[in-house]
Amino acid sequence: MNQLPEIIRTIERVGADVVAKASTFQAAILSDVAGRRGTMHGRVAPVHQSMKVAGPAFTVEVRPGDNLMIHAAIALAQPGDVLVIDGKGDQTAALMGTLMLSACKKRGLAGVIVDASIRDKLEILELDFPVFSAGFNPAGPTKFVPGRINHPISAGGATVNPGDLVVGDADGVVVIERQKAPAMMALADKKVADEAARIEAIARGDTAAKWLPAALRAAGVLKEGETL
């Protein structure tokens, strides 16, 4: 049986047109139309609430506290890629800081998502580059332990395959499977239009949720024929 190499250099990425369209939506909209699947744990959050990212996932798996394979991934990733790093949620040491993230920006990456700690928060805020992490720690990492690049990973509790669509904003990060992403765009358009219509109705004074009575009856909270 042939074993896959630890580093996979060639991957199939979600289309640039899909990425461009996805970047116009909130992560929450995409999470809803994707059936609320693929959303990372809330611990993975933007360094600043204004940061947004969209692009194909370039996945990295590391051992807690070691960033050797992240350096390799920065060298291999293509412009527009989003580094998605499975750092096991570890917060005992930072996996990245200003130096590595500056290199990511210079190489044209779309952003970095780290399920682990990073450091140099104030400098990252000045870098003007989208970074999401599980926290901060001043301690530096080691660079000794092998890992894997462009294999399936779990980051923030979500499965991420190389080339999947990744979108992040102030609410967090959502991952949509590459093959399913194109079909999600039309659904997201409809979701946005439906929500805009509902907001207009609320502004006119129609604040009642028409689905609520039936849902309460189905849950056994209201009896048949009973209303709020």
Short mmCIF file of the C-alpha atoms (twelve columns), coordinates in Angstrom:
data_MODEL
# 
_entry.id   MODEL 
# 
loop_
_atom_site.group_PDB 
_atom_site.id 
_atom_site.type_symbol 
_atom_site.label_atom_id 
_atom_site.label_alt_id 
_atom_site.label_comp_id 
_atom_site.label_asym_id 
_atom_site.label_seq_id 
_atom_site.Cartn_x 
_atom_site.Cartn_y 
_atom_site.Cartn_z 
_atom_site.pdbx_PDB_model_num 
ATOM 1   C CA . MET A 1   0.000   0.000  0.000  1 
ATOM 2   C CA . ASN A 2   1.394   3.376  -1.036 1 
ATOM 3   C CA . GLN A 3   1.592   5.953  1.733  1 
ATOM 4   C CA . LEU A 4   0.894   9.608  0.981  1 
ATOM 5   C CA . PRO A 5   3.883   11.901 1.441  1 
ATOM 6   C CA . GLU A 6   3.912   14.124 4.508  1 
ATOM 7   C CA . ILE A 7   3.938   17.178 2.238  1 
ATOM 8   C CA . ILE A 8   1.427   17.270 -0.635 1 
ATOM 9   C CA . ARG A 9   2.410   20.105 -2.944 1 
ATOM 10  C CA . THR A 10  -0.390  20.011 -5.514 1 
ATOM 11  C CA . ILE A 11  -4.018  20.424 -4.457 1 
ATOM 12  C CA . GLU A 12  -7.299  21.241 -6.178 1 
ATOM 13  C CA . ARG A 13  -8.596  24.576 -4.920 1 
ATOM 14  C CA . VAL A 14  -12.075 26.042 -4.784 1 
ATOM 15  C CA . GLY A 15  -12.504 28.353 -7.793 1 
ATOM 16  C CA . ALA A 16  -11.436 31.984 -7.628 1 
ATOM 17  C CA . ASP A 17  -14.919 33.060 -8.754 1 
ATOM 18  C CA . VAL A 18  -16.486 31.202 -5.844 1 
ATOM 19  C CA . VAL A 19  -13.989 32.775 -3.416 1 
ATOM 20  C CA . ALA A 20  -14.786 36.252 -4.757 1 
ATOM 21  C CA . LYS A 21  -18.517 35.659 -4.358 1 
ATOM 22  C CA . ALA A 22  -18.125 34.081 -0.917 1 
ATOM 23  C CA . SER A 23  -16.157 37.095 0.293  1 
ATOM 24  C CA . THR A 24  -19.320 39.207 -0.073 1 
ATOM 25  C CA . PHE A 25  -21.207 37.123 2.501  1 
ATOM 26  C CA . GLN A 26  -21.062 36.986 6.267  1 
ATOM 27  C CA . ALA A 27  -19.710 33.755 7.700  1 
ATOM 28  C CA . ALA A 28  -23.077 33.392 9.444  1 
ATOM 29  C CA . ILE A 29  -24.948 33.379 6.130  1 
ATOM 30  C CA . LEU A 30  -22.681 30.697 4.711  1 
ATOM 31  C CA . SER A 31  -22.962 28.637 7.882  1 
ATOM 32  C CA . ASP A 32  -26.749 28.716 7.649  1 
ATOM 33  C CA . VAL A 33  -26.955 27.667 3.991  1 
ATOM 34  C CA . ALA A 34  -24.396 24.925 4.627  1 
ATOM 35  C CA . GLY A 35  -26.691 23.391 7.227  1 
ATOM 36  C CA . ARG A 36  -24.728 24.864 10.145 1 
ATOM 37  C CA . ARG A 37  -21.905 22.464 9.408  1 
ATOM 38  C CA . GLY A 38  -18.239 23.349 9.148  1 
ATOM 39  C CA . THR A 39  -18.261 26.138 11.714 1 
ATOM 40  C CA . MET A 40  -15.182 26.328 13.919 1 
ATOM 41  C CA . HIS A 41  -15.341 26.568 17.687 1 
ATOM 42  C CA . GLY A 42  -15.645 30.128 18.953 1 
ATOM 43  C CA . ARG A 43  -12.145 29.950 20.408 1 
ATOM 44  C CA . VAL A 44  -10.843 30.571 16.867 1 
ATOM 45  C CA . ALA A 45  -11.461 34.303 16.525 1 
ATOM 46  C CA . PRO A 46  -10.036 37.265 14.586 1 
ATOM 47  C CA . VAL A 47  -7.293  39.309 16.216 1 
ATOM 48  C CA . HIS A 48  -9.461  42.341 15.412 1 
ATOM 49  C CA . GLN A 49  -13.183 42.284 14.718 1 
ATOM 50  C CA . SER A 50  -12.738 44.083 11.386 1 
ATOM 51  C CA . MET A 51  -10.604 41.285 9.931  1 
ATOM 52  C CA . LYS A 52  -12.182 39.232 7.131  1 
ATOM 53  C CA . VAL A 53  -10.780 36.392 5.058  1 
ATOM 54  C CA . ALA A 54  -11.913 34.163 2.194  1 
ATOM 55  C CA . GLY A 55  -9.939  31.660 0.163  1 
ATOM 56  C CA . PRO A 56  -8.963  28.038 -0.395 1 
ATOM 57  C CA . ALA A 57  -7.579  26.166 2.602  1 
ATOM 58  C CA . PHE A 58  -3.884  25.263 2.621  1 
ATOM 59  C CA . THR A 59  -3.845  22.880 5.554  1 
ATOM 60  C CA . VAL A 60  -1.090  22.298 8.092  1 
ATOM 61  C CA . GLU A 61  -0.947  19.855 10.981 1 
ATOM 62  C CA . VAL A 62  1.625   20.423 13.723 1 
ATOM 63  C CA . ARG A 63  2.401   19.001 17.125 1 
ATOM 64  C CA . PRO A 64  1.463   21.326 19.994 1 
ATOM 65  C CA . GLY A 65  4.008   24.105 20.416 1 
ATOM 66  C CA . ASP A 66  6.064   23.305 17.286 1 
ATOM 67  C CA . ASN A 67  5.915   25.381 14.096 1 
ATOM 68  C CA . LEU A 68  8.433   23.634 11.821 1 
ATOM 69  C CA . MET A 69  5.786   22.670 9.258  1 
ATOM 70  C CA . ILE A 70  4.247   26.141 9.250  1 
ATOM 71  C CA . HIS A 71  7.526   27.532 7.933  1 
ATOM 72  C CA . ALA A 72  7.416   24.927 5.165  1 
ATOM 73  C CA . ALA A 73  3.791   25.761 4.384  1 
ATOM 74  C CA . ILE A 74  4.547   29.475 4.042  1 
ATOM 75  C CA . ALA A 75  7.193   28.602 1.459  1 
ATOM 76  C CA . LEU A 76  4.776   26.385 -0.504 1 
ATOM 77  C CA . ALA A 77  1.433   28.198 -0.319 1 
ATOM 78  C CA . GLN A 78  0.221   30.204 -3.293 1 
ATOM 79  C CA . PRO A 79  -1.134  33.766 -3.353 1 
ATOM 80  C CA . GLY A 80  -4.757  33.790 -2.232 1 
ATOM 81  C CA . ASP A 81  -4.424  30.681 -0.066 1 
ATOM 82  C CA . VAL A 82  -5.535  30.670 3.554  1 
ATOM 83  C CA . LEU A 83  -3.196  28.819 5.889  1 
ATOM 84  C CA . VAL A 84  -5.375  26.721 8.190  1 
ATOM 85  C CA . ILE A 85  -3.298  25.276 11.012 1 
ATOM 86  C CA . ASP A 86  -4.317  22.435 13.285 1 
ATOM 87  C CA . GLY A 87  -2.375  23.315 16.413 1 
ATOM 88  C CA . LYS A 88  -4.557  21.087 18.628 1 
ATOM 89  C CA . GLY A 89  -5.978  24.157 20.361 1 
ATOM 90  C CA . ASP A 90  -2.760  24.419 22.392 1 
ATOM 91  C CA . GLN A 91  -2.206  27.718 24.195 1 
ATOM 92  C CA . THR A 92  1.015   26.985 26.042 1 
ATOM 93  C CA . ALA A 93  3.183   28.565 23.318 1 
ATOM 94  C CA . ALA A 94  2.716   30.797 20.284 1 
ATOM 95  C CA . LEU A 95  3.019   29.145 16.876 1 
ATOM 96  C CA . MET A 96  3.335   32.393 14.903 1 
ATOM 97  C CA . GLY A 97  4.165   36.042 15.384 1 
ATOM 98  C CA . THR A 98  4.970   39.194 13.430 1 
ATOM 99  C CA . LEU A 99  7.893   37.742 11.463 1 
ATOM 100 C CA . MET A 100 6.050   34.750 10.029 1 
ATOM 101 C CA . LEU A 101 2.829   36.653 9.450  1 
ATOM 102 C CA . SER A 102 4.706   39.421 7.654  1 
ATOM 103 C CA . ALA A 103 6.125   36.753 5.352  1 
ATOM 104 C CA . CYS A 104 2.608   35.435 4.731  1 
ATOM 105 C CA . LYS A 105 1.412   38.898 3.768  1 
ATOM 106 C CA . LYS A 106 4.426   39.485 1.513  1 
ATOM 107 C CA . ARG A 107 3.766   36.205 -0.297 1 
ATOM 108 C CA . GLY A 108 0.205   37.280 -1.025 1 
ATOM 109 C CA . LEU A 109 -1.657  34.833 1.178  1 
ATOM 110 C CA . ALA A 110 -5.256  35.747 1.944  1 
ATOM 111 C CA . GLY A 111 -4.905  35.126 5.660  1 
ATOM 112 C CA . VAL A 112 -4.011  32.710 8.441  1 
ATOM 113 C CA . ILE A 113 -6.234  30.675 10.765 1 
ATOM 114 C CA . VAL A 114 -4.491  29.019 13.721 1 
ATOM 115 C CA . ASP A 115 -6.192  26.670 16.164 1 
ATOM 116 C CA . ALA A 116 -3.541  27.511 18.750 1 
ATOM 117 C CA . SER A 117 -1.909  30.600 20.241 1 
ATOM 118 C CA . ILE A 118 0.013   33.321 18.447 1 
ATOM 119 C CA . ARG A 119 1.888   36.355 19.766 1 
ATOM 120 C CA . ASP A 120 2.786   39.994 18.961 1 
ATOM 121 C CA . LYS A 121 -0.853  41.077 19.039 1 
ATOM 122 C CA . LEU A 122 -0.274  44.827 18.808 1 
ATOM 123 C CA . GLU A 123 2.108   44.460 15.879 1 
ATOM 124 C CA . ILE A 124 -0.343  42.146 14.108 1 
ATOM 125 C CA . LEU A 125 -3.020  44.795 14.475 1 
ATOM 126 C CA . GLU A 126 -0.729  47.190 12.618 1 
ATOM 127 C CA . LEU A 127 0.139   44.611 9.942  1 
ATOM 128 C CA . ASP A 128 -3.271  44.890 8.227  1 
ATOM 129 C CA . PHE A 129 -3.430  41.158 7.491  1 
ATOM 130 C CA . PRO A 130 -6.282  38.800 8.471  1 
ATOM 131 C CA . VAL A 131 -5.270  36.509 11.346 1 
ATOM 132 C CA . PHE A 132 -7.533  34.258 13.418 1 
ATOM 133 C CA . SER A 133 -6.295  32.350 16.446 1 
ATOM 134 C CA . ALA A 134 -7.337  30.524 19.607 1 
ATOM 135 C CA . GLY A 135 -5.469  32.961 21.848 1 
ATOM 136 C CA . PHE A 136 -2.126  34.569 22.679 1 
ATOM 137 C CA . ASN A 137 0.994   33.537 24.540 1 
ATOM 138 C CA . PRO A 138 4.410   35.255 24.665 1 
ATOM 139 C CA . ALA A 139 6.329   31.960 24.744 1 
ATOM 140 C CA . GLY A 140 7.941   30.980 21.460 1 
ATOM 141 C CA . PRO A 141 7.612   27.583 19.730 1 
ATOM 142 C CA . THR A 142 10.097  24.837 18.944 1 
ATOM 143 C CA . LYS A 143 11.064  23.858 15.398 1 
ATOM 144 C CA . PHE A 144 11.885  20.160 15.691 1 
ATOM 145 C CA . VAL A 145 8.806   18.008 15.187 1 
ATOM 146 C CA . PRO A 146 7.555   16.792 11.795 1 
ATOM 147 C CA . GLY A 147 3.951   17.341 10.774 1 
ATOM 148 C CA . ARG A 148 1.892   17.264 7.584  1 
ATOM 149 C CA . ILE A 149 0.899   19.707 4.853  1 
ATOM 150 C CA . ASN A 150 -2.246  19.461 2.711  1 
ATOM 151 C CA . HIS A 151 -3.770  16.491 4.481  1 
ATOM 152 C CA . PRO A 152 -7.276  16.590 6.010  1 
ATOM 153 C CA . ILE A 153 -7.163  18.269 9.428  1 
ATOM 154 C CA . SER A 154 -9.448  19.242 12.276 1 
ATOM 155 C CA . ALA A 155 -9.276  22.907 13.262 1 
ATOM 156 C CA . GLY A 156 -11.607 24.390 15.814 1 
ATOM 157 C CA . GLY A 157 -13.561 21.138 15.721 1 
ATOM 158 C CA . ALA A 158 -14.278 21.454 11.990 1 
ATOM 159 C CA . THR A 159 -12.971 19.120 9.310  1 
ATOM 160 C CA . VAL A 160 -10.871 21.002 6.761  1 
ATOM 161 C CA . ASN A 161 -9.683  19.453 3.524  1 
ATOM 162 C CA . PRO A 162 -7.065  21.076 1.294  1 
ATOM 163 C CA . GLY A 163 -8.736  23.411 -1.181 1 
ATOM 164 C CA . ASP A 164 -11.970 23.801 0.801  1 
ATOM 165 C CA . LEU A 165 -13.586 27.230 0.956  1 
ATOM 166 C CA . VAL A 166 -12.741 29.080 4.172  1 
ATOM 167 C CA . VAL A 167 -14.495 32.301 5.194  1 
ATOM 168 C CA . GLY A 168 -13.902 34.201 8.421  1 
ATOM 169 C CA . ASP A 169 -15.124 37.451 9.930  1 
ATOM 170 C CA . ALA A 170 -16.012 38.970 13.302 1 
ATOM 171 C CA . ASP A 171 -18.305 36.034 14.113 1 
ATOM 172 C CA . GLY A 172 -15.691 33.340 13.461 1 
ATOM 173 C CA . VAL A 173 -14.761 30.865 10.739 1 
ATOM 174 C CA . VAL A 174 -16.829 28.584 8.507  1 
ATOM 175 C CA . VAL A 175 -15.481 25.881 6.183  1 
ATOM 176 C CA . ILE A 176 -17.429 24.631 3.154  1 
ATOM 177 C CA . GLU A 177 -16.386 21.572 1.182  1 
ATOM 178 C CA . ARG A 178 -14.799 22.501 -2.123 1 
ATOM 179 C CA . GLN A 179 -17.233 20.475 -4.230 1 
ATOM 180 C CA . LYS A 180 -20.292 21.929 -2.481 1 
ATOM 181 C CA . ALA A 181 -19.162 25.547 -2.345 1 
ATOM 182 C CA . PRO A 182 -20.393 26.677 -5.807 1 
ATOM 183 C CA . ALA A 183 -23.969 25.555 -5.077 1 
ATOM 184 C CA . MET A 184 -23.942 27.434 -1.772 1 
ATOM 185 C CA . MET A 185 -23.543 30.820 -3.458 1 
ATOM 186 C CA . ALA A 186 -27.066 30.939 -4.924 1 
ATOM 187 C CA . LEU A 187 -28.487 29.766 -1.601 1 
ATOM 188 C CA . ALA A 188 -26.555 32.521 0.159  1 
ATOM 189 C CA . ASP A 189 -27.921 35.126 -2.251 1 
ATOM 190 C CA . LYS A 190 -31.464 33.990 -1.442 1 
ATOM 191 C CA . LYS A 191 -30.744 33.971 2.291  1 
ATOM 192 C CA . VAL A 192 -29.486 37.565 2.148  1 
ATOM 193 C CA . ALA A 193 -32.547 38.663 0.168  1 
ATOM 194 C CA . ASP A 194 -34.919 36.907 2.586  1 
ATOM 195 C CA . GLU A 195 -33.247 38.494 5.606  1 
ATOM 196 C CA . ALA A 196 -33.318 41.946 3.996  1 
ATOM 197 C CA . ALA A 197 -37.059 41.555 3.392  1 
ATOM 198 C CA . ARG A 198 -37.576 40.482 6.994  1 
ATOM 199 C CA . ILE A 199 -35.632 43.488 8.302  1 
ATOM 200 C CA . GLU A 200 -37.828 45.773 6.191  1 
ATOM 201 C CA . ALA A 201 -40.925 44.116 7.644  1 
ATOM 202 C CA . ILE A 202 -39.624 44.580 11.181 1 
ATOM 203 C CA . ALA A 203 -38.963 48.251 10.442 1 
ATOM 204 C CA . ARG A 204 -42.649 48.552 9.436  1 
ATOM 205 C CA . GLY A 205 -43.649 47.120 12.811 1 
ATOM 206 C CA . ASP A 206 -44.132 43.463 11.855 1 
ATOM 207 C CA . THR A 207 -42.053 41.936 14.653 1 
ATOM 208 C CA . ALA A 208 -44.017 38.694 15.014 1 
ATOM 209 C CA . ALA A 209 -42.193 35.493 14.089 1 
ATOM 210 C CA . LYS A 210 -44.884 33.695 12.084 1 
ATOM 211 C CA . TRP A 211 -43.251 30.301 12.526 1 
ATOM 212 C CA . LEU A 212 -43.069 30.561 16.336 1 
ATOM 213 C CA . PRO A 213 -46.546 29.283 17.395 1 
ATOM 214 C CA . ALA A 214 -46.231 26.100 15.335 1 
ATOM 215 C CA . ALA A 215 -42.721 25.498 16.670 1 
ATOM 216 C CA . LEU A 216 -43.914 25.959 20.260 1 
ATOM 217 C CA . ARG A 217 -46.756 23.495 19.678 1 
ATOM 218 C CA . ALA A 218 -44.377 20.976 18.150 1 
ATOM 219 C CA . ALA A 219 -42.164 21.327 21.222 1 
ATOM 220 C CA . GLY A 220 -45.122 20.789 23.526 1 
ATOM 221 C CA . VAL A 221 -44.964 24.277 25.024 1 
ATOM 222 C CA . LEU A 222 -48.341 25.357 23.596 1 
ATOM 223 C CA . LYS A 223 -51.450 23.196 23.342 1 
ATOM 224 C CA . GLU A 224 -53.309 22.838 20.054 1 
ATOM 225 C CA . GLY A 225 -55.307 26.017 19.467 1 
ATOM 226 C CA . GLU A 226 -53.395 27.894 22.157 1 
ATOM 227 C CA . THR A 227 -51.516 31.057 21.220 1 
ATOM 228 C CA . LEU A 228 -49.027 33.327 22.926 1 
# 
